[in-house]
């Protein structure tokens, strides 16, 4: 009769990739940075750097954000807050809808969320007077949402990615 060993070897827990919270944080951070950079760039092209952020603040503080061209502490920071919250919502929706950790599935989900945001912005939000929809052209709006889809995909993949050594995918 064979004897059982006095100890039972236990395999270490497999290392997994980033959790859902880390994916949300990474996607939010990268998407926010991308959108803020693009809005400042579009504003620079139009001659007023802060006006796109001030226009996005219209959803939060109303008509007070209309025709504010320079940096005003309360208006511009409210615009940054709107961009941050919308990026977080897009990140939460994208991570929540992603059923697989495969890159293609993540990319398609991110592009689907960005396309839905673009269509809502173009067909519903653009009908209201003022705000960011009145400031951006359709081409600039497409570029903004396309860049946000790329940022969502990359943010979920690389922001808090674990080392590949010992990595097992679920």
Short mmCIF file of N, CA and C in Angstrom, two decimals:
data_model
loop_
_atom_site.label_atom_id
_atom_site.label_comp_id
_atom_site.label_asym_id
_atom_site.label_seq_id
_atom_site.Cartn_x
_atom_site.Cartn_y
_atom_site.Cartn_z
N UNK A 1 0.83 -1.16 0.00
CA UNK A 1 0.00 0.00 0.00
C UNK A 1 0.88 1.24 0.00
N UNK A 2 0.60 2.15 -0.90
CA UNK A 2 1.44 3.33 -0.98
C UNK A 2 1.00 4.34 0.07
N UNK A 3 1.97 4.98 0.58
CA UNK A 3 1.67 5.97 1.61
C UNK A 3 1.44 7.33 0.97
N UNK A 4 0.53 8.09 1.56
CA UNK A 4 0.27 9.43 1.09
C UNK A 4 1.37 10.35 1.60
N UNK A 5 1.74 11.33 0.81
CA UNK A 5 2.77 12.26 1.29
C UNK A 5 2.23 13.06 2.48
N UNK A 6 3.13 13.48 3.32
CA UNK A 6 2.73 14.22 4.51
C UNK A 6 2.30 15.65 4.16
N UNK A 7 2.58 16.06 3.00
CA UNK A 7 2.14 17.38 2.57
C UNK A 7 1.46 17.23 1.22
N UNK A 8 0.59 18.14 0.94
CA UNK A 8 -0.10 18.14 -0.35
C UNK A 8 0.39 19.35 -1.12
N UNK A 9 1.04 19.13 -2.24
CA UNK A 9 1.52 20.29 -3.00
C UNK A 9 0.33 21.08 -3.56
N UNK A 10 0.37 22.35 -3.33
CA UNK A 10 -0.70 23.22 -3.81
C UNK A 10 -0.12 24.11 -4.89
N UNK A 11 -0.78 24.10 -6.01
CA UNK A 11 -0.34 24.96 -7.12
C UNK A 11 -0.71 26.40 -6.79
N UNK A 12 0.14 27.33 -7.16
CA UNK A 12 -0.20 28.73 -6.89
C UNK A 12 -1.41 29.15 -7.73
N UNK A 13 -2.11 30.15 -7.23
CA UNK A 13 -3.26 30.67 -7.96
C UNK A 13 -2.79 31.20 -9.30
N UNK A 14 -3.53 30.91 -10.35
CA UNK A 14 -3.11 31.45 -11.65
C UNK A 14 -3.26 32.96 -11.67
N UNK A 15 -2.31 33.61 -12.28
CA UNK A 15 -2.39 35.06 -12.43
C UNK A 15 -3.31 35.39 -13.58
N UNK A 16 -4.17 36.27 -13.34
CA UNK A 16 -5.11 36.67 -14.38
C UNK A 16 -4.82 38.10 -14.78
N UNK A 17 -5.45 38.50 -15.85
CA UNK A 17 -5.29 39.87 -16.33
C UNK A 17 -5.99 40.84 -15.40
N UNK A 18 -6.14 42.04 -15.84
CA UNK A 18 -6.77 43.06 -14.99
C UNK A 18 -8.23 42.74 -14.73
N UNK A 19 -8.70 43.14 -13.57
CA UNK A 19 -10.10 42.95 -13.24
C UNK A 19 -10.97 43.99 -13.93
N UNK A 20 -12.25 43.88 -13.69
CA UNK A 20 -13.18 44.81 -14.34
C UNK A 20 -12.94 46.25 -13.90
N UNK A 21 -12.67 46.46 -12.61
CA UNK A 21 -12.43 47.83 -12.14
C UNK A 21 -11.20 48.43 -12.79
N UNK A 22 -10.15 47.63 -12.89
CA UNK A 22 -8.92 48.14 -13.52
C UNK A 22 -9.16 48.47 -14.99
N UNK A 23 -9.96 47.66 -15.67
CA UNK A 23 -10.28 47.96 -17.06
C UNK A 23 -11.08 49.25 -17.18
N UNK A 24 -12.03 49.45 -16.27
CA UNK A 24 -12.82 50.68 -16.29
C UNK A 24 -11.93 51.89 -16.04
N UNK A 25 -11.05 51.78 -15.04
CA UNK A 25 -10.16 52.90 -14.72
C UNK A 25 -9.22 53.19 -15.89
N UNK A 26 -8.64 52.15 -16.47
CA UNK A 26 -7.73 52.35 -17.60
C UNK A 26 -8.42 52.94 -18.81
N UNK A 27 -9.60 52.41 -19.13
CA UNK A 27 -10.33 52.93 -20.29
C UNK A 27 -10.80 54.36 -20.05
N UNK A 28 -11.23 54.66 -18.82
CA UNK A 28 -11.67 56.02 -18.51
C UNK A 28 -10.52 57.01 -18.62
N UNK A 29 -9.38 56.64 -18.05
CA UNK A 29 -8.24 57.56 -18.06
C UNK A 29 -7.77 57.85 -19.48
N UNK A 30 -7.64 56.82 -20.28
CA UNK A 30 -7.15 57.02 -21.64
C UNK A 30 -8.18 57.72 -22.52
N UNK A 31 -9.45 57.38 -22.35
CA UNK A 31 -10.49 58.03 -23.14
C UNK A 31 -10.62 59.51 -22.77
N UNK A 32 -10.56 59.80 -21.47
CA UNK A 32 -10.63 61.20 -21.04
C UNK A 32 -9.47 62.00 -21.60
N UNK A 33 -8.28 61.45 -21.51
CA UNK A 33 -7.11 62.15 -22.04
C UNK A 33 -7.22 62.37 -23.55
N UNK A 34 -7.73 61.36 -24.24
CA UNK A 34 -7.88 61.48 -25.70
C UNK A 34 -8.90 62.56 -26.06
N UNK A 35 -10.05 62.53 -25.41
CA UNK A 35 -11.09 63.50 -25.74
C UNK A 35 -10.67 64.92 -25.36
N UNK A 36 -10.06 65.07 -24.17
CA UNK A 36 -9.60 66.40 -23.78
C UNK A 36 -8.56 66.93 -24.76
N UNK A 37 -7.63 66.08 -25.16
CA UNK A 37 -6.62 66.50 -26.13
C UNK A 37 -7.22 66.88 -27.46
N UNK A 38 -8.18 66.09 -27.92
CA UNK A 38 -8.81 66.42 -29.20
C UNK A 38 -9.63 67.70 -29.11
N UNK A 39 -10.35 67.90 -28.01
CA UNK A 39 -11.13 69.13 -27.87
C UNK A 39 -10.25 70.37 -27.79
N UNK A 40 -9.14 70.27 -27.09
CA UNK A 40 -8.21 71.40 -27.04
C UNK A 40 -7.60 71.63 -28.42
N UNK A 41 -7.29 70.55 -29.14
CA UNK A 41 -6.75 70.69 -30.50
C UNK A 41 -7.75 71.32 -31.46
N UNK A 42 -9.01 70.88 -31.37
CA UNK A 42 -10.05 71.47 -32.22
C UNK A 42 -10.24 72.93 -31.86
N UNK A 43 -10.21 73.24 -30.57
CA UNK A 43 -10.33 74.63 -30.15
C UNK A 43 -9.18 75.48 -30.64
N UNK A 44 -7.99 74.92 -30.64
CA UNK A 44 -6.82 75.64 -31.15
C UNK A 44 -6.97 75.91 -32.64
N UNK A 45 -7.52 74.93 -33.34
CA UNK A 45 -7.74 75.11 -34.77
C UNK A 45 -8.78 76.19 -35.06
N UNK A 46 -9.76 76.32 -34.19
CA UNK A 46 -10.79 77.35 -34.35
C UNK A 46 -10.37 78.69 -33.77
N UNK A 47 -9.24 78.73 -33.11
CA UNK A 47 -8.74 79.99 -32.58
C UNK A 47 -9.03 80.24 -31.11
N UNK A 48 -9.82 79.39 -30.48
CA UNK A 48 -10.09 79.52 -29.05
C UNK A 48 -9.88 78.17 -28.39
N UNK A 49 -8.80 78.03 -27.65
CA UNK A 49 -8.42 76.73 -27.11
C UNK A 49 -9.47 76.16 -26.16
N UNK A 50 -10.04 76.97 -25.30
CA UNK A 50 -10.91 76.46 -24.24
C UNK A 50 -12.39 76.42 -24.62
N UNK A 51 -12.76 76.94 -25.75
CA UNK A 51 -14.19 77.02 -26.09
C UNK A 51 -14.86 75.65 -26.23
N UNK A 52 -14.23 74.61 -26.79
CA UNK A 52 -14.93 73.31 -26.81
C UNK A 52 -15.23 72.76 -25.42
N UNK A 53 -14.31 72.95 -24.50
CA UNK A 53 -14.58 72.48 -23.13
C UNK A 53 -15.67 73.33 -22.48
N UNK A 54 -15.65 74.62 -22.76
CA UNK A 54 -16.71 75.47 -22.22
C UNK A 54 -18.06 75.12 -22.84
N UNK A 55 -18.06 74.75 -24.11
CA UNK A 55 -19.31 74.35 -24.76
C UNK A 55 -19.83 73.03 -24.19
N UNK A 56 -18.93 72.12 -23.85
CA UNK A 56 -19.39 70.86 -23.25
C UNK A 56 -19.92 71.06 -21.85
N UNK A 57 -19.56 72.16 -21.20
CA UNK A 57 -20.08 72.45 -19.86
C UNK A 57 -21.53 72.89 -19.90
N UNK A 58 -22.04 73.17 -21.09
CA UNK A 58 -23.43 73.63 -21.21
C UNK A 58 -24.41 72.60 -20.68
N UNK A 59 -24.09 71.31 -20.79
CA UNK A 59 -24.99 70.28 -20.28
C UNK A 59 -25.09 70.32 -18.77
N UNK A 60 -24.08 70.85 -18.11
CA UNK A 60 -24.07 70.89 -16.65
C UNK A 60 -24.54 72.22 -16.09
N UNK A 61 -24.10 73.33 -16.65
CA UNK A 61 -24.42 74.63 -16.06
C UNK A 61 -25.31 75.50 -16.94
N UNK A 62 -25.71 75.00 -18.08
CA UNK A 62 -26.70 75.70 -18.89
C UNK A 62 -26.14 76.84 -19.72
N UNK A 63 -26.95 77.85 -19.91
CA UNK A 63 -26.64 78.95 -20.81
C UNK A 63 -25.46 79.81 -20.36
N UNK A 64 -25.08 79.67 -19.11
CA UNK A 64 -23.95 80.45 -18.61
C UNK A 64 -22.66 80.08 -19.34
N UNK A 65 -22.61 78.87 -19.92
CA UNK A 65 -21.42 78.42 -20.62
C UNK A 65 -21.38 78.87 -22.08
N UNK A 66 -22.45 79.49 -22.56
CA UNK A 66 -22.49 79.95 -23.95
C UNK A 66 -21.53 81.12 -24.17
N UNK A 67 -20.87 81.12 -25.29
CA UNK A 67 -19.98 82.19 -25.73
C UNK A 67 -18.89 82.56 -24.72
N UNK A 68 -18.38 81.57 -24.01
CA UNK A 68 -17.23 81.77 -23.14
C UNK A 68 -16.02 81.28 -23.93
N UNK A 69 -15.15 82.18 -24.29
CA UNK A 69 -14.05 81.83 -25.19
C UNK A 69 -12.77 81.46 -24.46
N UNK A 70 -12.46 82.10 -23.36
CA UNK A 70 -11.21 81.86 -22.65
C UNK A 70 -11.38 80.89 -21.50
N UNK A 71 -10.33 80.75 -20.73
CA UNK A 71 -10.36 79.88 -19.56
C UNK A 71 -11.05 80.61 -18.41
N UNK A 72 -12.20 80.10 -18.01
CA UNK A 72 -12.91 80.58 -16.83
C UNK A 72 -13.00 79.41 -15.89
N UNK A 73 -12.52 79.60 -14.67
CA UNK A 73 -12.35 78.50 -13.73
C UNK A 73 -13.61 77.65 -13.59
N UNK A 74 -14.74 78.26 -13.32
CA UNK A 74 -15.96 77.49 -13.07
C UNK A 74 -16.51 76.83 -14.33
N UNK A 75 -16.42 77.49 -15.45
CA UNK A 75 -17.00 76.95 -16.69
C UNK A 75 -16.10 75.87 -17.29
N UNK A 76 -14.82 76.14 -17.39
CA UNK A 76 -13.91 75.19 -18.03
C UNK A 76 -13.77 73.92 -17.21
N UNK A 77 -13.67 74.03 -15.90
CA UNK A 77 -13.57 72.83 -15.07
C UNK A 77 -14.87 72.03 -15.08
N UNK A 78 -16.00 72.70 -15.24
CA UNK A 78 -17.26 71.97 -15.40
C UNK A 78 -17.25 71.20 -16.73
N UNK A 79 -16.68 71.77 -17.77
CA UNK A 79 -16.55 71.06 -19.04
C UNK A 79 -15.64 69.85 -18.93
N UNK A 80 -14.55 69.98 -18.18
CA UNK A 80 -13.66 68.85 -17.95
C UNK A 80 -14.40 67.77 -17.17
N UNK A 81 -15.21 68.17 -16.19
CA UNK A 81 -15.98 67.20 -15.42
C UNK A 81 -16.99 66.46 -16.30
N UNK A 82 -17.62 67.17 -17.22
CA UNK A 82 -18.56 66.53 -18.14
C UNK A 82 -17.84 65.50 -19.01
N UNK A 83 -16.67 65.84 -19.52
CA UNK A 83 -15.90 64.91 -20.34
C UNK A 83 -15.48 63.70 -19.51
N UNK A 84 -15.07 63.92 -18.27
CA UNK A 84 -14.66 62.82 -17.40
C UNK A 84 -15.82 61.88 -17.11
N UNK A 85 -16.96 62.43 -16.79
CA UNK A 85 -18.13 61.59 -16.47
C UNK A 85 -18.60 60.83 -17.70
N UNK A 86 -18.64 61.48 -18.85
CA UNK A 86 -19.07 60.78 -20.06
C UNK A 86 -18.08 59.69 -20.47
N UNK A 87 -16.80 59.92 -20.24
CA UNK A 87 -15.79 58.89 -20.52
C UNK A 87 -15.95 57.72 -19.57
N UNK A 88 -16.25 58.01 -18.31
CA UNK A 88 -16.47 56.94 -17.33
C UNK A 88 -17.72 56.12 -17.67
N UNK A 89 -18.76 56.79 -18.11
CA UNK A 89 -19.98 56.07 -18.50
C UNK A 89 -19.71 55.18 -19.72
N UNK A 90 -19.01 55.72 -20.71
CA UNK A 90 -18.68 54.91 -21.89
C UNK A 90 -17.79 53.73 -21.50
N UNK A 91 -16.86 53.94 -20.59
CA UNK A 91 -15.99 52.84 -20.15
C UNK A 91 -16.77 51.78 -19.40
N UNK A 92 -17.67 52.19 -18.51
CA UNK A 92 -18.48 51.23 -17.76
C UNK A 92 -19.37 50.41 -18.69
N UNK A 93 -19.98 51.07 -19.66
CA UNK A 93 -20.85 50.37 -20.61
C UNK A 93 -20.02 49.40 -21.45
N UNK A 94 -18.86 49.84 -21.91
CA UNK A 94 -18.02 48.98 -22.75
C UNK A 94 -17.54 47.76 -21.97
N UNK A 95 -17.05 47.97 -20.77
CA UNK A 95 -16.57 46.84 -19.96
C UNK A 95 -17.73 45.93 -19.58
N UNK A 96 -18.89 46.51 -19.28
CA UNK A 96 -20.04 45.71 -18.94
C UNK A 96 -20.57 44.87 -20.09
N UNK A 97 -20.46 45.38 -21.30
CA UNK A 97 -20.95 44.63 -22.47
C UNK A 97 -19.94 43.64 -23.02
N UNK A 98 -18.69 43.77 -22.62
CA UNK A 98 -17.66 42.87 -23.13
C UNK A 98 -17.76 41.55 -22.39
N UNK A 99 -18.15 40.51 -23.10
CA UNK A 99 -18.30 39.20 -22.47
C UNK A 99 -17.01 38.39 -22.55
N UNK A 100 -16.13 38.77 -23.40
CA UNK A 100 -14.90 38.01 -23.60
C UNK A 100 -13.71 38.94 -23.43
N UNK A 101 -12.59 38.37 -23.09
CA UNK A 101 -11.37 39.17 -22.97
C UNK A 101 -10.56 39.15 -24.27
N UNK A 102 -11.15 38.66 -25.31
CA UNK A 102 -10.45 38.65 -26.59
C UNK A 102 -10.38 40.05 -27.17
N UNK A 103 -9.25 40.40 -27.76
CA UNK A 103 -9.08 41.77 -28.27
C UNK A 103 -10.11 42.16 -29.33
N UNK A 104 -10.47 41.24 -30.21
CA UNK A 104 -11.43 41.58 -31.25
C UNK A 104 -12.80 41.88 -30.66
N UNK A 105 -13.20 41.09 -29.67
CA UNK A 105 -14.48 41.32 -29.02
C UNK A 105 -14.50 42.66 -28.30
N UNK A 106 -13.40 42.98 -27.62
CA UNK A 106 -13.30 44.28 -26.94
C UNK A 106 -13.36 45.43 -27.93
N UNK A 107 -12.66 45.28 -29.03
CA UNK A 107 -12.63 46.34 -30.03
C UNK A 107 -14.01 46.55 -30.64
N UNK A 108 -14.71 45.48 -30.95
CA UNK A 108 -16.04 45.61 -31.53
C UNK A 108 -17.02 46.23 -30.53
N UNK A 109 -16.90 45.86 -29.26
CA UNK A 109 -17.76 46.47 -28.25
C UNK A 109 -17.47 47.95 -28.10
N UNK A 110 -16.18 48.31 -28.05
CA UNK A 110 -15.81 49.73 -27.92
C UNK A 110 -16.28 50.53 -29.12
N UNK A 111 -16.13 49.99 -30.33
CA UNK A 111 -16.59 50.70 -31.52
C UNK A 111 -18.12 50.78 -31.55
N UNK A 112 -18.80 49.76 -31.05
CA UNK A 112 -20.26 49.81 -30.97
C UNK A 112 -20.74 50.88 -30.01
N UNK A 113 -20.10 50.98 -28.85
CA UNK A 113 -20.46 52.02 -27.88
C UNK A 113 -20.17 53.40 -28.45
N UNK A 114 -19.02 53.56 -29.10
CA UNK A 114 -18.69 54.86 -29.70
C UNK A 114 -19.65 55.20 -30.83
N UNK A 115 -20.04 54.22 -31.64
CA UNK A 115 -21.00 54.47 -32.71
C UNK A 115 -22.36 54.87 -32.14
N UNK A 116 -22.79 54.20 -31.08
CA UNK A 116 -24.06 54.57 -30.45
C UNK A 116 -23.99 55.99 -29.89
N UNK A 117 -22.87 56.34 -29.26
CA UNK A 117 -22.70 57.71 -28.75
C UNK A 117 -22.69 58.73 -29.87
N UNK A 118 -22.04 58.39 -30.96
CA UNK A 118 -21.99 59.29 -32.12
C UNK A 118 -23.38 59.52 -32.69
N UNK A 119 -24.15 58.44 -32.86
CA UNK A 119 -25.49 58.57 -33.44
C UNK A 119 -26.42 59.35 -32.52
N UNK A 120 -26.32 59.11 -31.21
CA UNK A 120 -27.13 59.88 -30.26
C UNK A 120 -26.74 61.35 -30.32
N UNK A 121 -25.44 61.61 -30.35
CA UNK A 121 -24.97 62.99 -30.40
C UNK A 121 -25.40 63.67 -31.69
N UNK A 122 -25.28 62.97 -32.80
CA UNK A 122 -25.58 63.57 -34.10
C UNK A 122 -27.07 63.80 -34.31
N UNK A 123 -27.91 62.84 -33.89
CA UNK A 123 -29.33 62.93 -34.21
C UNK A 123 -30.21 63.45 -33.09
N UNK A 124 -29.75 63.45 -31.86
CA UNK A 124 -30.58 63.94 -30.76
C UNK A 124 -29.98 65.20 -30.15
N UNK A 125 -28.72 65.11 -29.73
CA UNK A 125 -28.09 66.23 -29.03
C UNK A 125 -27.87 67.41 -29.98
N UNK A 126 -27.58 67.14 -31.24
CA UNK A 126 -27.31 68.22 -32.19
C UNK A 126 -28.54 69.07 -32.48
N UNK A 127 -29.71 68.59 -32.14
CA UNK A 127 -30.93 69.36 -32.38
C UNK A 127 -31.19 70.40 -31.30
N UNK A 128 -30.48 70.29 -30.19
CA UNK A 128 -30.64 71.30 -29.15
C UNK A 128 -29.71 72.46 -29.46
N UNK A 129 -30.12 73.68 -29.19
CA UNK A 129 -29.25 74.82 -29.50
C UNK A 129 -28.07 74.90 -28.54
N UNK A 130 -26.94 75.33 -29.08
CA UNK A 130 -25.74 75.52 -28.26
C UNK A 130 -25.06 74.22 -27.92
N UNK A 131 -24.06 74.33 -27.07
CA UNK A 131 -23.34 73.15 -26.63
C UNK A 131 -22.27 72.72 -27.62
N UNK A 132 -21.75 71.56 -27.39
CA UNK A 132 -20.65 71.04 -28.21
C UNK A 132 -21.10 70.69 -29.62
N UNK A 133 -22.35 70.26 -29.77
CA UNK A 133 -22.85 69.91 -31.10
C UNK A 133 -22.90 71.12 -32.03
N UNK A 134 -23.14 72.30 -31.47
CA UNK A 134 -23.16 73.50 -32.29
C UNK A 134 -21.75 73.97 -32.65
N UNK A 135 -20.78 73.56 -31.87
CA UNK A 135 -19.40 74.00 -32.09
C UNK A 135 -18.65 73.11 -33.07
N UNK A 136 -18.86 71.81 -33.02
CA UNK A 136 -18.12 70.87 -33.85
C UNK A 136 -18.82 70.60 -35.17
N UNK A 137 -18.03 70.43 -36.22
CA UNK A 137 -18.55 69.97 -37.50
C UNK A 137 -18.80 68.47 -37.40
N UNK A 138 -19.50 67.92 -38.39
CA UNK A 138 -19.78 66.49 -38.39
C UNK A 138 -18.48 65.69 -38.51
N UNK A 139 -17.54 66.15 -39.32
CA UNK A 139 -16.26 65.46 -39.46
C UNK A 139 -15.46 65.46 -38.17
N UNK A 140 -15.47 66.57 -37.46
CA UNK A 140 -14.77 66.64 -36.18
C UNK A 140 -15.46 65.75 -35.15
N UNK A 141 -16.77 65.66 -35.22
CA UNK A 141 -17.51 64.80 -34.32
C UNK A 141 -17.19 63.33 -34.60
N UNK A 142 -17.09 62.97 -35.87
CA UNK A 142 -16.70 61.60 -36.23
C UNK A 142 -15.31 61.27 -35.73
N UNK A 143 -14.38 62.19 -35.92
CA UNK A 143 -13.01 61.96 -35.46
C UNK A 143 -12.95 61.82 -33.95
N UNK A 144 -13.74 62.60 -33.24
CA UNK A 144 -13.77 62.54 -31.78
C UNK A 144 -14.26 61.18 -31.31
N UNK A 145 -15.32 60.68 -31.88
CA UNK A 145 -15.88 59.39 -31.45
C UNK A 145 -15.02 58.23 -31.94
N UNK A 146 -14.40 58.35 -33.09
CA UNK A 146 -13.50 57.30 -33.56
C UNK A 146 -12.28 57.19 -32.65
N UNK A 147 -11.73 58.33 -32.27
CA UNK A 147 -10.58 58.33 -31.35
C UNK A 147 -10.98 57.81 -29.97
N UNK A 148 -12.20 58.10 -29.54
CA UNK A 148 -12.63 57.58 -28.24
C UNK A 148 -12.80 56.07 -28.28
N UNK A 149 -13.25 55.52 -29.41
CA UNK A 149 -13.35 54.06 -29.54
C UNK A 149 -11.97 53.40 -29.48
N UNK A 150 -11.01 53.99 -30.15
CA UNK A 150 -9.65 53.46 -30.09
C UNK A 150 -9.10 53.56 -28.68
N UNK A 151 -9.35 54.68 -28.01
CA UNK A 151 -8.86 54.85 -26.64
C UNK A 151 -9.53 53.87 -25.68
N UNK A 152 -10.82 53.59 -25.86
CA UNK A 152 -11.49 52.60 -25.03
C UNK A 152 -10.87 51.23 -25.19
N UNK A 153 -10.60 50.85 -26.43
CA UNK A 153 -10.02 49.54 -26.69
C UNK A 153 -8.62 49.43 -26.09
N UNK A 154 -7.79 50.40 -26.35
CA UNK A 154 -6.42 50.36 -25.84
C UNK A 154 -6.41 50.50 -24.32
N UNK A 155 -7.26 51.34 -23.77
CA UNK A 155 -7.29 51.51 -22.33
C UNK A 155 -7.67 50.24 -21.60
N UNK A 156 -8.64 49.49 -22.14
CA UNK A 156 -9.02 48.23 -21.50
C UNK A 156 -7.92 47.20 -21.63
N UNK A 157 -7.15 47.28 -22.67
CA UNK A 157 -6.14 46.25 -22.92
C UNK A 157 -4.83 46.51 -22.19
N UNK A 158 -4.36 47.74 -22.19
CA UNK A 158 -2.99 47.97 -21.76
C UNK A 158 -2.81 48.78 -20.48
N UNK A 159 -3.81 49.43 -19.98
CA UNK A 159 -3.60 50.35 -18.87
C UNK A 159 -3.09 49.65 -17.61
N UNK A 160 -3.69 48.55 -17.25
CA UNK A 160 -3.27 47.82 -16.05
C UNK A 160 -3.02 46.37 -16.38
N UNK A 161 -2.32 46.13 -17.47
CA UNK A 161 -2.10 44.77 -17.93
C UNK A 161 -1.05 44.09 -17.06
N UNK A 162 -1.34 42.88 -16.63
CA UNK A 162 -0.39 42.12 -15.81
C UNK A 162 0.76 41.62 -16.68
N UNK A 163 1.84 41.24 -16.03
CA UNK A 163 2.97 40.67 -16.77
C UNK A 163 2.51 39.40 -17.47
N UNK A 164 3.09 39.13 -18.61
CA UNK A 164 2.67 37.96 -19.36
C UNK A 164 3.19 36.68 -18.74
N UNK A 165 4.16 36.76 -17.88
CA UNK A 165 4.69 35.57 -17.23
C UNK A 165 3.67 35.03 -16.24
N UNK A 166 3.25 33.80 -16.44
CA UNK A 166 2.28 33.19 -15.55
C UNK A 166 0.85 33.63 -15.83
N UNK A 167 0.64 34.31 -16.93
CA UNK A 167 -0.69 34.82 -17.25
C UNK A 167 -1.54 33.70 -17.85
N UNK A 168 -2.73 33.53 -17.32
CA UNK A 168 -3.66 32.58 -17.91
C UNK A 168 -4.95 33.32 -18.22
N UNK A 169 -5.46 33.10 -19.38
CA UNK A 169 -6.69 33.79 -19.72
C UNK A 169 -7.86 32.92 -19.29
N UNK A 170 -8.97 33.52 -18.90
CA UNK A 170 -10.12 32.74 -18.42
C UNK A 170 -10.80 32.01 -19.54
#
